[in-house]
Amino acid sequence: MTSSRPRILQVGRLLPALESRLAARYDVHRLADESDPRAFLAARGAEFVGVATSARFGADRALIDALPHLQVISSFGVGLDAIDLDAARARDIAVGHTPDVLNDCVADTAFLLLMDAARQGSAADRFVRRGDWLRGTYPLATRVSGKKLGILGLGRIGRVIARRASGFDMDVRYHNRRPVSDVDYAYEPTLEGLAAWADFLVIASAGGAETRGLVSKEVLRALGPKGFLVNVSRGTVVDQDALVDALANRRIAGAGLDVFEDEPKVPEALFALDNVVLLPHIASGTHETREDMAQLVLDNLERFFKTGEVQASAL
Ligand code: 8YV
């Protein structure tokens, strides 16, 4: 059956409301419904002019290569580490994503994790549910207000985290590849220096090859036995084995993690530890933010098919 509506390949499942809105505007085919996606792409890849995907499912070089008439990729999420931007650039394919609309919720989650790791909210909740309160009081935790917050990656989300920190009277410094010109926060030229200074080190940088393993064993050593790590970025930014070791052996005080190296797999060694809070990658996961992200996925496609440019370009 032919259609005058642009033919879009949907990679992986999206929010049901987004899927139906996409299907109402475009001629959508879901790759996830195919029993042999590779064979399907080899036979029918030339039909598609657009891809709708997410930060999780991305669009790798093999997929892009299999779609010779691809013009636009619209991704649900801000992270671009699962999209081969070089492959897209080389073919002049537009890439849209969903920056900014999720800044507040991701920053809120950074503070949820920071507060929980330091004040032991989840662990104390387990203590009550186990009936342990009947046998004794909960151990003391760590104060958050007035402490030193180090931010790795003072981008869109990092800046909102820094703003949240002012409500807790925290002193903020940051590390980036380069200093940012329009902020007053102090720049730490090395990540180890930032970790050594900070009580709380929050990772808000992008994922991908450039940041892989940045939070190394040495950085964790610099953070030290009183320091906490929070990660709302990508698990790949941290040397996960070193982090598990540091938590198990109390070489850092604790951690709050929304992201992991090989999601949804979380190192089982962490399950028994009360000094780490584990979340299933939910930082942007509110009704309001996911709706805004869905709208931007649609807006990116709509703008592209009208003007040849997406609204929020990743390139
Ligand atoms: C994803 C995320 O959108 O935006 C990102 O980069 O990691 C999340 O907000 C979500 O996991 C869906 O892929």
CSV table of C-alpha atoms and ligand atoms in Angstrom, one decimal:
chain,number,residue,atom,x,y,z
A,1,MET,CA,0.0,0.0,0.0
A,2,THR,CA,1.4,3.4,-0.9
A,3,SER,CA,0.8,6.6,1.2
A,4,SER,CA,1.5,10.2,0.7
A,5,ARG,CA,2.4,10.6,4.3
A,6,PRO,CA,6.2,10.4,5.1
A,7,ARG,CA,7.3,6.8,5.9
A,8,ILE,CA,8.8,6.6,9.3
A,9,LEU,CA,10.7,3.7,10.9
A,10,GLN,CA,10.0,3.5,14.7
A,11,VAL,CA,13.0,1.9,16.5
A,12,GLY,CA,11.9,0.3,19.8
A,13,ARG,CA,8.7,1.0,21.7
A,14,LEU,CA,7.8,4.6,22.7
A,15,LEU,CA,5.2,6.0,25.0
A,16,PRO,CA,1.8,4.7,23.8
A,17,ALA,CA,0.5,8.2,23.5
A,18,LEU,CA,3.5,9.2,21.3
A,19,GLU,CA,3.1,6.1,19.2
A,20,SER,CA,-0.5,6.9,18.4
A,21,ARG,CA,0.2,10.5,17.6
A,22,LEU,CA,3.1,9.5,15.3
A,23,ALA,CA,0.8,7.0,13.6
A,24,ALA,CA,-1.9,9.6,13.1
A,25,ARG,CA,0.6,11.9,11.2
A,26,TYR,CA,3.0,9.5,9.5
A,27,ASP,CA,3.1,6.1,7.8
A,28,VAL,CA,4.9,4.4,10.7
A,29,HIS,CA,6.4,1.0,10.7
A,30,ARG,CA,7.6,-0.5,14.0
A,31,LEU,CA,10.9,-2.3,13.7
A,32,ALA,CA,10.2,-4.1,17.0
A,33,ASP,CA,7.3,-5.9,15.4
A,34,GLU,CA,9.6,-7.6,13.0
A,35,SER,CA,10.9,-11.1,13.9
A,36,ASP,CA,14.0,-10.6,11.7
A,37,PRO,CA,14.7,-6.8,11.8
A,38,ARG,CA,17.9,-7.2,9.7
A,39,ALA,CA,16.1,-9.1,6.9
A,40,PHE,CA,13.3,-6.5,7.0
A,41,LEU,CA,15.8,-3.6,6.7
A,42,ALA,CA,17.6,-5.3,3.8
A,43,ALA,CA,14.3,-5.8,2.0
A,44,ARG,CA,12.4,-2.6,2.8
A,45,GLY,CA,15.0,-0.1,4.2
A,46,ALA,CA,14.7,2.1,1.1
A,47,GLU,CA,11.1,3.0,2.0
A,48,PHE,CA,11.9,5.2,5.0
A,49,VAL,CA,12.7,8.9,5.1
A,50,GLY,CA,12.5,9.3,8.8
A,51,VAL,CA,13.4,7.4,12.0
A,52,ALA,CA,11.6,7.9,15.4
A,53,THR,CA,13.7,6.5,18.2
A,54,SER,CA,14.8,7.2,21.8
A,55,ALA,CA,18.0,7.8,23.8
A,56,ARG,CA,17.8,4.2,24.7
A,57,PHE,CA,17.4,2.6,21.3
A,58,GLY,CA,19.3,5.2,19.3
A,59,ALA,CA,20.3,4.8,15.7
A,60,ASP,CA,23.6,3.1,15.0
A,61,ARG,CA,25.6,3.1,11.8
A,62,ALA,CA,24.2,-0.2,10.7
A,63,LEU,CA,20.7,1.1,10.9
A,64,ILE,CA,21.5,4.4,9.2
A,65,ASP,CA,23.4,2.5,6.4
A,66,ALA,CA,20.3,0.3,5.9
A,67,LEU,CA,18.1,3.3,5.2
A,68,PRO,CA,19.5,4.9,2.0
A,69,HIS,CA,16.7,7.6,1.7
A,70,LEU,CA,16.8,8.6,5.4
A,71,GLN,CA,16.5,12.4,5.9
A,72,VAL,CA,15.7,12.8,9.5
A,73,ILE,CA,16.1,11.1,12.9
A,74,SER,CA,13.9,12.3,15.8
A,75,SER,CA,14.9,10.9,19.2
A,76,PHE,CA,13.0,10.9,22.5
A,77,GLY,CA,15.6,12.0,25.0
A,78,VAL,CA,18.5,14.4,25.2
A,79,GLY,CA,21.3,11.9,25.2
A,80,LEU,CA,22.9,11.2,21.9
A,81,ASP,CA,25.4,8.5,22.8
A,82,ALA,CA,23.3,5.8,21.1
A,83,ILE,CA,23.0,7.8,17.8
A,84,ASP,CA,25.9,7.7,15.3
A,85,LEU,CA,26.1,11.4,14.7
A,86,ASP,CA,29.1,11.0,12.3
A,87,ALA,CA,27.1,8.6,10.1
A,88,ALA,CA,24.2,11.1,10.1
A,89,ARG,CA,26.4,14.1,9.4
A,90,ALA,CA,28.2,12.3,6.5
A,91,ARG,CA,24.8,11.8,4.8
A,92,ASP,CA,23.4,15.2,5.8
A,93,ILE,CA,20.6,13.6,7.9
A,94,ALA,CA,19.0,15.9,10.3
A,95,VAL,CA,19.0,14.8,14.0
A,96,GLY,CA,16.4,16.1,16.5
A,97,HIS,CA,16.4,15.4,20.2
A,98,THR,CA,14.6,16.7,23.3
A,99,PRO,CA,16.9,19.0,25.3
A,100,ASP,CA,15.8,21.5,28.0
A,101,VAL,CA,12.3,20.2,28.6
A,102,LEU,CA,13.8,17.5,30.9
A,103,ASN,CA,16.3,19.8,32.8
A,104,ASP,CA,14.1,20.3,35.8
A,105,CYS,CA,13.1,16.7,36.4
A,106,VAL,CA,16.7,15.4,35.9
A,107,ALA,CA,18.0,18.1,38.3
A,108,ASP,CA,15.3,17.2,40.8
A,109,THR,CA,16.3,13.5,40.5
A,110,ALA,CA,20.0,14.5,41.2
A,111,PHE,CA,18.8,16.1,44.4
A,112,LEU,CA,16.5,13.1,45.2
A,113,LEU,CA,19.6,10.9,45.0
A,114,LEU,CA,21.9,13.3,46.8
A,115,MET,CA,19.5,13.7,49.7
A,116,ASP,CA,18.7,10.0,49.8
A,117,ALA,CA,22.3,8.9,49.8
A,118,ALA,CA,23.4,11.4,52.4
A,119,ARG,CA,20.3,11.3,54.7
A,120,GLN,CA,19.7,7.6,54.1
A,121,GLY,CA,16.0,8.0,53.2
A,122,SER,CA,15.6,4.6,51.4
A,123,ALA,CA,17.8,2.7,53.8
A,124,ALA,CA,15.9,4.2,56.8
A,125,ASP,CA,12.6,3.3,55.1
A,126,ARG,CA,13.8,-0.3,54.9
A,127,PHE,CA,14.8,-0.2,58.5
A,128,VAL,CA,11.2,0.8,59.5
A,129,ARG,CA,9.6,-1.9,57.3
A,130,ARG,CA,11.9,-4.6,58.7
A,131,GLY,CA,10.6,-3.7,62.2
A,132,ASP,CA,14.1,-2.7,63.3
A,133,TRP,CA,12.9,0.6,64.8
A,134,LEU,CA,11.3,-1.5,67.5
A,135,ARG,CA,14.7,-2.7,68.5
A,136,GLY,CA,16.7,0.5,68.3
A,137,THR,CA,17.3,3.9,66.7
A,138,TYR,CA,18.6,4.5,63.2
A,139,PRO,CA,22.3,5.5,62.9
A,140,LEU,CA,23.2,9.2,62.2
A,141,ALA,CA,23.5,10.3,58.6
A,142,THR,CA,25.3,13.2,56.8
A,143,ARG,CA,24.1,16.8,56.5
A,144,VAL,CA,23.5,18.2,53.0
A,145,SER,CA,22.9,21.9,53.6
A,146,GLY,CA,25.9,24.2,53.4
A,147,LYS,CA,28.1,21.5,51.9
A,148,LYS,CA,30.4,21.6,48.8
A,149,LEU,CA,28.8,20.4,45.5
A,150,GLY,CA,31.1,19.5,42.5
A,151,ILE,CA,29.4,19.2,39.2
A,152,LEU,CA,30.9,17.3,36.3
A,153,GLY,CA,29.4,18.9,33.2
A,154,LEU,CA,27.9,22.4,33.6
A,155,GLY,CA,25.6,22.1,30.6
A,156,ARG,CA,21.9,22.6,30.4
A,157,ILE,CA,21.2,20.1,33.2
A,158,GLY,CA,24.3,20.9,35.3
A,159,ARG,CA,23.3,24.5,35.5
A,160,VAL,CA,19.8,23.6,36.9
A,161,ILE,CA,21.5,21.4,39.5
A,162,ALA,CA,23.7,24.3,40.5
A,163,ARG,CA,20.6,26.5,40.9
A,164,ARG,CA,18.9,23.9,43.1
A,165,ALA,CA,22.0,23.8,45.2
A,166,SER,CA,21.7,27.5,46.1
A,167,GLY,CA,18.5,26.5,47.9
A,168,PHE,CA,20.6,24.3,50.1
A,169,ASP,CA,23.2,27.0,50.7
A,170,MET,CA,25.8,24.8,48.9
A,171,ASP,CA,29.1,26.0,47.6
A,172,VAL,CA,29.3,25.0,43.9
A,173,ARG,CA,32.3,24.3,41.7
A,174,TYR,CA,32.4,22.5,38.4
A,175,HIS,CA,34.6,20.8,35.9
A,176,ASN,CA,34.1,20.8,32.1
A,177,ARG,CA,36.5,20.4,29.2
A,178,ARG,CA,36.6,24.2,29.2
A,179,PRO,CA,35.4,26.9,31.7
A,180,VAL,CA,32.0,28.4,31.0
A,181,SER,CA,32.0,32.1,30.6
A,182,ASP,CA,28.6,33.2,31.8
A,183,VAL,CA,28.6,31.7,35.4
A,184,ASP,CA,30.1,32.7,38.7
A,185,TYR,CA,30.8,29.2,39.9
A,186,ALA,CA,34.5,28.4,40.4
A,187,TYR,CA,36.0,26.2,37.6
A,188,GLU,CA,38.2,23.3,38.7
A,189,PRO,CA,40.7,22.5,35.9
A,190,THR,CA,40.9,18.8,36.8
A,191,LEU,CA,38.2,16.3,37.8
A,192,GLU,CA,40.4,14.9,40.5
A,193,GLY,CA,40.7,18.4,41.9
A,194,LEU,CA,37.0,18.8,41.9
A,195,ALA,CA,36.4,15.4,43.6
A,196,ALA,CA,39.0,16.2,46.3
A,197,TRP,CA,37.3,19.5,47.0
A,198,ALA,CA,33.7,18.3,46.9
A,199,ASP,CA,31.5,16.6,49.5
A,200,PHE,CA,29.1,15.6,46.7
A,201,LEU,CA,30.2,15.0,43.1
A,202,VAL,CA,27.3,15.0,40.7
A,203,ILE,CA,27.8,13.7,37.1
A,204,ALA,CA,25.7,15.7,34.6
A,205,SER,CA,27.9,15.4,31.6
A,206,ALA,CA,27.0,13.8,28.3
A,207,GLY,CA,27.7,10.1,27.7
A,208,GLY,CA,29.6,8.6,24.8
A,209,ALA,CA,33.2,8.0,23.9
A,210,GLU,CA,34.5,11.4,25.1
A,211,THR,CA,33.4,10.9,28.7
A,212,ARG,CA,33.8,7.1,29.0
A,213,GLY,CA,35.5,6.1,32.3
A,214,LEU,CA,36.2,9.8,33.3
A,215,VAL,CA,35.2,9.0,36.9
A,216,SER,CA,38.0,6.6,37.5
A,217,LYS,CA,39.4,4.8,40.5
A,218,GLU,CA,41.7,7.8,41.1
A,219,VAL,CA,38.8,10.3,41.0
A,220,LEU,CA,36.9,8.1,43.5
A,221,ARG,CA,40.0,8.0,45.7
A,222,ALA,CA,40.1,11.8,45.6
A,223,LEU,CA,36.4,12.0,46.5
A,224,GLY,CA,37.4,10.0,49.6
A,225,PRO,CA,35.6,8.2,52.4
A,226,LYS,CA,33.4,11.2,53.3
A,227,GLY,CA,32.4,12.0,49.7
A,228,PHE,CA,29.2,11.0,47.8
A,229,LEU,CA,28.8,10.3,44.1
A,230,VAL,CA,25.6,11.0,42.2
A,231,ASN,CA,25.1,10.0,38.6
A,232,VAL,CA,22.1,11.2,36.4
A,233,SER,CA,24.1,11.1,33.2
A,234,ARG,CA,25.3,7.8,31.8
A,235,GLY,CA,26.8,4.7,33.5
A,236,THR,CA,29.6,4.8,31.1
A,237,VAL,CA,31.1,8.0,32.6
A,238,VAL,CA,32.1,6.0,35.6
A,239,ASP,CA,34.5,3.0,36.0
A,240,GLN,CA,31.7,0.9,37.4
A,241,ASP,CA,33.9,-1.9,38.8
A,242,ALA,CA,35.9,0.8,40.6
A,243,LEU,CA,32.7,2.3,42.0
A,244,VAL,CA,31.4,-1.0,43.2
A,245,ASP,CA,34.7,-1.7,44.9
A,246,ALA,CA,34.8,1.8,46.5
A,247,LEU,CA,31.2,1.4,47.8
A,248,ALA,CA,31.7,-2.1,49.1
A,249,ASN,CA,35.0,-1.1,50.9
A,250,ARG,CA,33.7,2.3,52.1
A,251,ARG,CA,36.4,4.1,50.1
A,252,ILE,CA,33.6,6.6,49.3
A,253,ALA,CA,30.8,7.4,51.7
A,254,GLY,CA,27.9,6.6,49.3
A,255,ALA,CA,26.3,7.0,46.0
A,256,GLY,CA,23.0,7.7,44.3
A,257,LEU,CA,22.8,6.1,40.8
A,258,ASP,CA,20.1,6.5,38.2
A,259,VAL,CA,22.2,5.1,35.4
A,260,PHE,CA,24.4,2.0,34.9
A,261,GLU,CA,26.9,0.7,32.4
A,262,ASP,CA,24.7,-2.1,31.0
A,263,GLU,CA,21.1,-1.2,31.8
A,264,PRO,CA,18.9,-2.7,33.0
A,265,LYS,CA,21.7,-4.9,34.6
A,266,VAL,CA,22.8,-3.5,37.9
A,267,PRO,CA,25.8,-5.1,39.7
A,268,GLU,CA,24.4,-7.5,42.2
A,269,ALA,CA,27.2,-6.6,44.6
A,270,LEU,CA,25.3,-3.3,45.2
A,271,PHE,CA,22.0,-4.9,46.2
A,272,ALA,CA,23.1,-5.6,49.8
A,273,LEU,CA,24.7,-2.2,50.4
A,274,ASP,CA,22.9,0.5,52.3
A,275,ASN,CA,25.3,3.3,51.2
A,276,VAL,CA,24.0,3.3,47.6
A,277,VAL,CA,20.6,4.3,46.3
A,278,LEU,CA,19.7,2.5,43.0
A,279,LEU,CA,17.1,3.9,40.6
A,280,PRO,CA,16.0,2.4,37.2
A,281,HIS,CA,16.9,5.3,34.9
A,282,ILE,CA,13.9,7.4,35.8
A,283,ALA,CA,15.3,11.0,36.0
A,284,SER,CA,13.1,12.3,33.2
A,285,GLY,CA,10.3,10.0,34.1
A,286,THR,CA,7.4,12.2,35.1
A,287,HIS,CA,4.1,12.5,33.2
A,288,GLU,CA,4.7,16.2,32.6
A,289,THR,CA,8.3,15.9,31.3
A,290,ARG,CA,7.6,12.8,29.2
A,291,GLU,CA,4.7,14.6,27.6
A,292,ASP,CA,6.9,17.6,26.8
A,293,MET,CA,9.5,15.2,25.3
A,294,ALA,CA,6.9,13.4,23.2
A,295,GLN,CA,5.7,16.8,21.9
A,296,LEU,CA,9.2,17.8,20.9
A,297,VAL,CA,9.7,14.5,19.1
A,298,LEU,CA,6.6,15.3,17.0
A,299,ASP,CA,7.6,19.0,16.6
A,300,ASN,CA,11.1,18.0,15.4
A,301,LEU,CA,9.5,15.8,12.7
A,302,GLU,CA,6.8,18.3,11.8
A,303,ARG,CA,9.3,21.2,11.5
A,304,PHE,CA,11.6,19.1,9.4
A,305,PHE,CA,9.0,18.1,6.9
A,306,LYS,CA,7.9,21.7,6.6
A,307,THR,CA,11.3,23.5,6.5
A,308,GLY,CA,14.0,20.9,6.2
A,309,GLU,CA,15.3,21.6,9.7
A,310,VAL,CA,14.3,20.1,13.0
A,311,GLN,CA,13.3,22.3,16.0
A,312,ALA,CA,16.0,21.1,18.4
A,313,SER,CA,18.9,19.9,16.4
A,314,ALA,CA,21.6,17.7,17.9
A,315,LEU,CA,24.1,18.6,15.2
B,1,8YV,C1,15.6,8.9,28.1
B,1,8YV,C2,17.6,9.9,28.9
B,1,8YV,O1,14.8,9.8,27.4
B,1,8YV,O2,17.1,11.9,27.8
B,1,8YV,C3,17.9,11.0,27.9
B,1,8YV,O3,19.0,11.0,27.4
B,1,8YV,O4,18.4,9.2,29.2
B,1,8YV,C4,16.2,9.7,29.3
B,1,8YV,O5,15.5,10.8,29.5
B,1,8YV,C5,14.7,7.8,28.5
B,1,8YV,O6,15.5,6.8,29.0
B,1,8YV,C6,14.1,7.2,27.2
B,1,8YV,O7,15.0,6.7,26.3
